[in-house]
PDB file of C-alpha atoms in Angstrom:
ATOM      1  CA  MET A 182     -15.953-158.830 -41.440  1.00 44.00           C
ATOM      2  CA  MET A 183     -19.135-157.857 -43.290  1.00 41.00           C
ATOM      3  CA  LYS A 184     -17.679-159.109 -46.590  1.00 42.00           C
ATOM      4  CA  LYS A 185     -16.834-162.473 -45.003  1.00 39.00           C
ATOM      5  CA  LEU A 186     -20.354-162.786 -43.605  1.00 36.00           C
ATOM      6  CA  LEU A 187     -21.890-161.879 -46.957  1.00 35.00           C
ATOM      7  CA  SER A 188     -19.604-164.364 -48.731  1.00 38.00           C
ATOM      8  CA  ALA A 189     -20.580-167.099 -46.280  1.00 37.00           C
ATOM      9  CA  CYS A 190     -24.290-166.379 -46.819  1.00 36.00           C
ATOM     10  CA  LEU A 191     -23.928-166.426 -50.601  1.00 35.00           C
ATOM     11  CA  LEU A 192     -21.915-169.642 -50.524  1.00 35.00           C
ATOM     12  CA  SER A 193     -24.492-171.303 -48.247  1.00 36.00           C
ATOM     13  CA  SER A 194     -27.296-170.229 -50.560  1.00 36.00           C
ATOM     14  CA  ALA A 195     -25.443-171.493 -53.620  1.00 35.00           C
ATOM     15  CA  LEU A 196     -24.787-174.851 -51.942  1.00 33.00           C
ATOM     16  CA  LEU A 197     -28.438-175.169 -50.939  1.00 35.00           C
ATOM     17  CA  VAL A 198     -29.618-174.463 -54.477  1.00 36.00           C
ATOM     18  CA  GLY A 199     -26.868-176.531 -56.087  1.00 34.00           C
ATOM     19  CA  CYS A 200     -27.611-179.562 -53.916  1.00 34.00           C
ATOM     20  CA  GLY A 201     -31.335-179.474 -54.617  1.00 38.00           C
ATOM     21  CA  GLY A 202     -32.285-178.218 -51.163  1.00 40.00           C
ATOM     22  CA  GLU A 203     -35.835-177.011 -50.828  1.00 43.00           C
ATOM     23  CA  PRO A 204     -36.886-174.552 -48.140  1.00 47.00           C
ATOM     24  CA  ALA A 205     -40.201-175.216 -46.357  1.00 54.00           C
ATOM     25  CA  GLU A 206     -41.900-172.387 -48.278  1.00 57.00           C
ATOM     26  CA  ASP A 207     -41.039-174.052 -51.616  1.00 75.00           C
ATOM     27  CA  ALA A 208     -42.240-177.435 -50.333  1.00 80.00           C
ATOM     28  CA  ASP A 209     -45.473-175.758 -49.245  1.00 89.00           C
ATOM     29  CA  ALA A 210     -45.854-174.176 -52.690  1.00 89.00           C
ATOM     30  CA  GLU A 211     -45.418-177.588 -54.336  1.00 87.00           C
ATOM     31  CA  GLY A 212     -47.875-179.241 -51.958  1.00 90.00           C
ATOM     32  CA  CYS A 213     -50.327-176.369 -52.380  1.00 91.00           C
ATOM     33  CA  GLU A 214     -50.174-176.585 -56.168  1.00 92.00           C
ATOM     34  CA  HIS A 215     -51.172-180.253 -56.099  1.00 91.00           C
ATOM     35  CA  LEU A 216     -53.832-179.704 -53.421  1.00 94.00           C
ATOM     36  CA  ARG A 217     -55.414-177.056 -55.663  1.00 93.00           C
ATOM     37  CA  GLU A 218     -54.838-178.468 -59.138  1.00 92.00           C
ATOM     38  CA  GLY A 219     -54.350-182.218 -58.734  1.00 90.00           C
ATOM     39  CA  PRO A 220     -54.405-184.359 -60.718  1.00 94.00           C
ATOM     40  CA  ALA A 221     -56.864-186.032 -58.350  1.00 96.00           C
ATOM     41  CA  VAL A 222     -57.368-189.688 -57.509  1.00 97.00           C
ATOM     42  CA  ALA A 223     -60.399-190.778 -55.460  1.00 97.00           C
ATOM     43  CA  VAL A 224     -59.636-193.308 -52.705  1.00 97.00           C
ATOM     44  CA  THR A 225     -61.722-194.794 -49.896  1.00 97.00           C
ATOM     45  CA  ALA A 226     -59.685-195.370 -46.744  1.00 97.00           C
ATOM     46  CA  SER A 227     -59.894-198.810 -45.185  1.00 96.00           C
ATOM     47  CA  ALA A 228     -60.739-199.759 -41.595  1.00 88.00           C
ATOM     48  CA  SER A 229     -57.932-202.346 -41.802  1.00 84.00           C
ATOM     49  CA  SER A 230     -54.297-201.600 -42.572  1.00 81.00           C
ATOM     50  CA  ALA A 231     -54.069-204.993 -44.318  1.00 83.00           C
ATOM     51  CA  SER A 232     -56.489-203.861 -47.037  1.00 90.00           C
ATOM     52  CA  ALA A 233     -55.498-200.180 -47.128  1.00 94.00           C
ATOM     53  CA  PRO A 234     -55.422-198.694 -50.647  1.00 97.00           C
ATOM     54  CA  LYS A 235     -52.083-197.375 -51.877  1.00 97.00           C
ATOM     55  CA  VAL A 236     -51.145-193.713 -52.255  1.00 97.00           C
ATOM     56  CA  GLY A 237     -47.817-192.297 -53.425  1.00 96.00           C
ATOM     57  CA  ALA A 238     -45.416-189.379 -53.592  1.00 94.00           C
ATOM     58  CA  ASP A 239     -46.284-189.028 -57.262  1.00 93.00           C
ATOM     59  CA  HIS A 240     -47.469-185.423 -57.704  1.00 90.00           C
ATOM     60  CA  LYS A 241     -51.103-186.400 -57.276  1.00 95.00           C
ATOM     61  CA  ARG A 242     -53.796-185.318 -54.873  1.00 97.00           C
ATOM     62  CA  TYR A 243     -55.541-188.226 -53.200  1.00 98.00           C
ATOM     63  CA  ASP A 244     -59.143-187.365 -52.263  1.00 98.00           C
ATOM     64  CA  ILE A 245     -59.673-189.828 -49.429  1.00 98.00           C
ATOM     65  CA  SER A 246     -63.159-190.737 -48.199  1.00 97.00           C
ATOM     66  CA  LEU A 247     -63.180-191.561 -44.485  1.00 97.00           C
ATOM     67  CA  PRO A 248     -65.664-194.249 -43.427  1.00 95.00           C
ATOM     68  CA  ALA A 249     -67.593-193.947 -40.159  1.00 93.00           C
ATOM     69  CA  GLY A 250     -65.698-195.427 -37.236  1.00 84.00           C
ATOM     70  CA  THR A 251     -65.570-195.371 -33.454  1.00 82.00           C
ATOM     71  CA  GLY A 252     -65.603-191.757 -32.307  1.00 89.00           C
ATOM     72  CA  GLY A 253     -65.844-190.352 -35.840  1.00 93.00           C
ATOM     73  CA  ASN A 254     -64.770-190.937 -39.424  1.00 96.00           C
ATOM     74  CA  THR A 255     -61.491-192.799 -39.717  1.00 95.00           C
ATOM     75  CA  GLY A 256     -59.481-194.937 -42.101  1.00 96.00           C
ATOM     76  CA  SER A 257     -56.077-195.945 -43.390  1.00 97.00           C
ATOM     77  CA  VAL A 258     -54.104-195.847 -46.618  1.00 98.00           C
ATOM     78  CA  SER A 259     -50.778-197.461 -47.479  1.00 97.00           C
ATOM     79  CA  PHE A 260     -47.655-195.601 -48.615  1.00 98.00           C
ATOM     80  CA  GLU A 261     -44.427-197.088 -49.933  1.00 97.00           C
ATOM     81  CA  ALA A 262     -41.301-194.989 -49.418  1.00 97.00           C
ATOM     82  CA  ASP A 263     -38.977-195.705 -52.351  1.00 94.00           C
ATOM     83  CA  GLU A 264     -36.139-193.689 -50.859  1.00 94.00           C
ATOM     84  CA  ALA A 265     -34.805-193.067 -47.352  1.00 96.00           C
ATOM     85  CA  THR A 266     -35.533-189.356 -46.919  1.00 96.00           C
ATOM     86  CA  ASP A 267     -37.940-186.925 -45.285  1.00 96.00           C
ATOM     87  CA  TYR A 268     -41.482-186.966 -46.640  1.00 96.00           C
ATOM     88  CA  THR A 269     -44.021-184.181 -46.211  1.00 96.00           C
ATOM     89  CA  PHE A 270     -47.707-185.068 -45.939  1.00 97.00           C
ATOM     90  CA  PHE A 271     -50.035-182.177 -46.836  1.00 97.00           C
ATOM     91  CA  LEU A 272     -53.700-182.344 -45.776  1.00 97.00           C
ATOM     92  CA  SER A 273     -56.621-180.220 -46.932  1.00 96.00           C
ATOM     93  CA  ALA A 274     -58.485-180.573 -43.627  1.00 95.00           C
ATOM     94  CA  ASP A 275     -57.597-180.458 -39.935  1.00 94.00           C
ATOM     95  CA  VAL A 276     -57.695-184.238 -39.513  1.00 95.00           C
ATOM     96  CA  SER A 277     -55.356-186.092 -37.168  1.00 95.00           C
ATOM     97  CA  LEU A 278     -52.742-188.245 -38.886  1.00 97.00           C
ATOM     98  CA  SER A 279     -50.698-191.122 -37.488  1.00 97.00           C
ATOM     99  CA  LEU A 280     -47.992-193.083 -39.271  1.00 97.00           C
ATOM    100  CA  THR A 281     -46.888-196.654 -38.581  1.00 97.00           C
ATOM    101  CA  SER A 282     -44.235-198.852 -40.155  1.00 96.00           C
ATOM    102  CA  SER A 283     -44.941-202.296 -41.616  1.00 93.00           C
ATOM    103  CA  SER A 284     -43.746-203.777 -38.296  1.00 93.00           C
ATOM    104  CA  GLY A 285     -46.424-201.788 -36.459  1.00 93.00           C
ATOM    105  CA  GLN A 286     -44.121-199.219 -34.864  1.00 96.00           C
ATOM    106  CA  THR A 287     -45.393-195.653 -34.627  1.00 96.00           C
ATOM    107  CA  VAL A 288     -43.263-193.206 -36.615  1.00 96.00           C
ATOM    108  CA  SER A 289     -42.810-189.801 -34.990  1.00 96.00           C
ATOM    109  CA  PHE A 290     -43.222-186.687 -37.056  1.00 96.00           C
ATOM    110  CA  GLU A 291     -40.198-184.400 -37.230  1.00 95.00           C
ATOM    111  CA  SER A 292     -42.534-181.415 -37.430  1.00 93.00           C
ATOM    112  CA  SER A 293     -46.203-180.644 -37.902  1.00 93.00           C
ATOM    113  CA  ALA A 294     -48.352-177.577 -38.486  1.00 93.00           C
ATOM    114  CA  LYS A 295     -52.043-176.859 -38.967  1.00 93.00           C
ATOM    115  CA  SER A 296     -51.458-174.144 -41.571  1.00 90.00           C
ATOM    116  CA  SER A 297     -48.980-172.599 -43.966  1.00 89.00           C
ATOM    117  CA  ALA A 298     -48.098-168.928 -44.319  1.00 88.00           C
ATOM    118  CA  SER A 299     -47.744-169.424 -48.085  1.00 85.00           C
ATOM    119  CA  CYS A 300     -50.933-171.453 -48.728  1.00 90.00           C
ATOM    120  CA  GLY A 301     -54.352-171.251 -47.114  1.00 91.00           C
ATOM    121  CA  ASP A 302     -55.344-174.633 -48.584  1.00 93.00           C
ATOM    122  CA  ILE A 303     -52.891-176.469 -46.319  1.00 95.00           C
ATOM    123  CA  LYS A 304     -54.690-177.435 -43.082  1.00 95.00           C
ATOM    124  CA  GLY A 305     -52.141-180.042 -42.019  1.00 95.00           C
ATOM    125  CA  ARG A 306     -48.438-180.403 -42.776  1.00 95.00           C
ATOM    126  CA  TYR A 307     -46.512-183.350 -41.348  1.00 96.00           C
ATOM    127  CA  VAL A 308     -42.833-184.143 -41.990  1.00 96.00           C
ATOM    128  CA  ALA A 309     -41.411-187.597 -41.207  1.00 97.00           C
ATOM    129  CA  PRO A 310     -37.994-189.142 -41.849  1.00 96.00           C
ATOM    130  CA  LEU A 311     -38.710-192.526 -43.444  1.00 97.00           C
ATOM    131  CA  GLU A 312     -36.605-195.491 -44.408  1.00 96.00           C
ATOM    132  CA  VAL A 313     -37.368-197.489 -47.552  1.00 96.00           C
ATOM    133  CA  GLY A 314     -40.475-199.541 -46.823  1.00 96.00           C
ATOM    134  CA  THR A 315     -44.248-199.612 -46.493  1.00 97.00           C
ATOM    135  CA  TYR A 316     -46.131-197.393 -44.048  1.00 97.00           C
ATOM    136  CA  THR A 317     -49.738-197.009 -42.966  1.00 97.00           C
ATOM    137  CA  LEU A 318     -51.241-193.531 -42.709  1.00 97.00           C
ATOM    138  CA  THR A 319     -54.300-193.440 -40.454  1.00 96.00           C
ATOM    139  CA  PHE A 320     -56.646-190.450 -40.505  1.00 96.00           C
ATOM    140  CA  GLY A 321     -59.051-189.478 -37.726  1.00 94.00           C
ATOM    141  CA  PRO A 322     -61.223-190.037 -35.916  1.00 94.00           C
ATOM    142  CA  SER A 323     -62.708-186.840 -37.289  1.00 95.00           C
ATOM    143  CA  SER A 324     -66.014-185.183 -38.076  1.00 95.00           C
ATOM    144  CA  ALA A 325     -64.733-184.696 -41.652  1.00 95.00           C
ATOM    145  CA  ASN A 326     -66.043-187.174 -44.242  1.00 95.00           C
ATOM    146  CA  SER A 327     -62.977-186.771 -46.439  1.00 96.00           C
ATOM    147  CA  VAL A 328     -59.501-185.271 -46.637  1.00 97.00           C
ATOM    148  CA  SER A 329     -57.202-184.572 -49.569  1.00 97.00           C
ATOM    149  CA  LEU A 330     -53.592-185.737 -49.272  1.00 98.00           C
ATOM    150  CA  VAL A 331     -50.447-184.784 -51.194  1.00 97.00           C
ATOM    151  CA  ILE A 332     -47.131-186.465 -50.391  1.00 96.00           C
ATOM    152  CA  GLU A 333     -43.839-184.848 -51.366  1.00 94.00           C
ATOM    153  CA  GLU A 334     -40.266-185.959 -50.859  1.00 91.00           C
ATOM    154  CA  SER A 335     -38.565-183.166 -48.949  1.00 82.00           C
ATOM    155  CA  GLY A 336     -35.469-181.538 -50.347  1.00 57.00           C
ATOM    156  CA  HIS A 337     -35.755-182.704 -53.941  1.00 48.00           C
ATOM    157  CA  ASP A 338     -36.319-180.811 -57.148  1.00 45.00           C
ATOM    158  CA  HIS A 339     -39.600-181.728 -58.805  1.00 43.00           C
ATOM    159  CA  GLU A 340     -40.346-182.279 -62.449  1.00 46.00           C
ATOM    160  CA  HIS A 341     -43.898-182.180 -63.720  1.00 43.00           C
TER     161      HIS A 341
END
């Protein structure tokens, strides 16, 4: 029985690795690397989703300035999902994040956390299953003037 269990575990692990699966800890390590090392792109969030600057899942850290708004600093950026998959949004500050589709529907996060056991730089980690299309990420309101954002496709191997 023990041999069968061990065989099943090894086979599952091999399938996960062979299919490009990425455990949460590895995703956190990837997000953490880009939060720490960039490369960085400075962006000013917009009060209007119609004029929101674009960000991407392109191995960059977006340093987003949040303009003053009602109840605190707030703003939006635009993200285009090129593939229907789960995306992980890593934040460098504890700033609220909401996600809406181009039709204005709120997208629910599959999971969220305010920290990572493997990286102290991660202050927000949000995972959302997205279809191909354009989405608006809205930050705040918050007392923070800025937040850094890294977007990673979940479950894919990354090349730098």
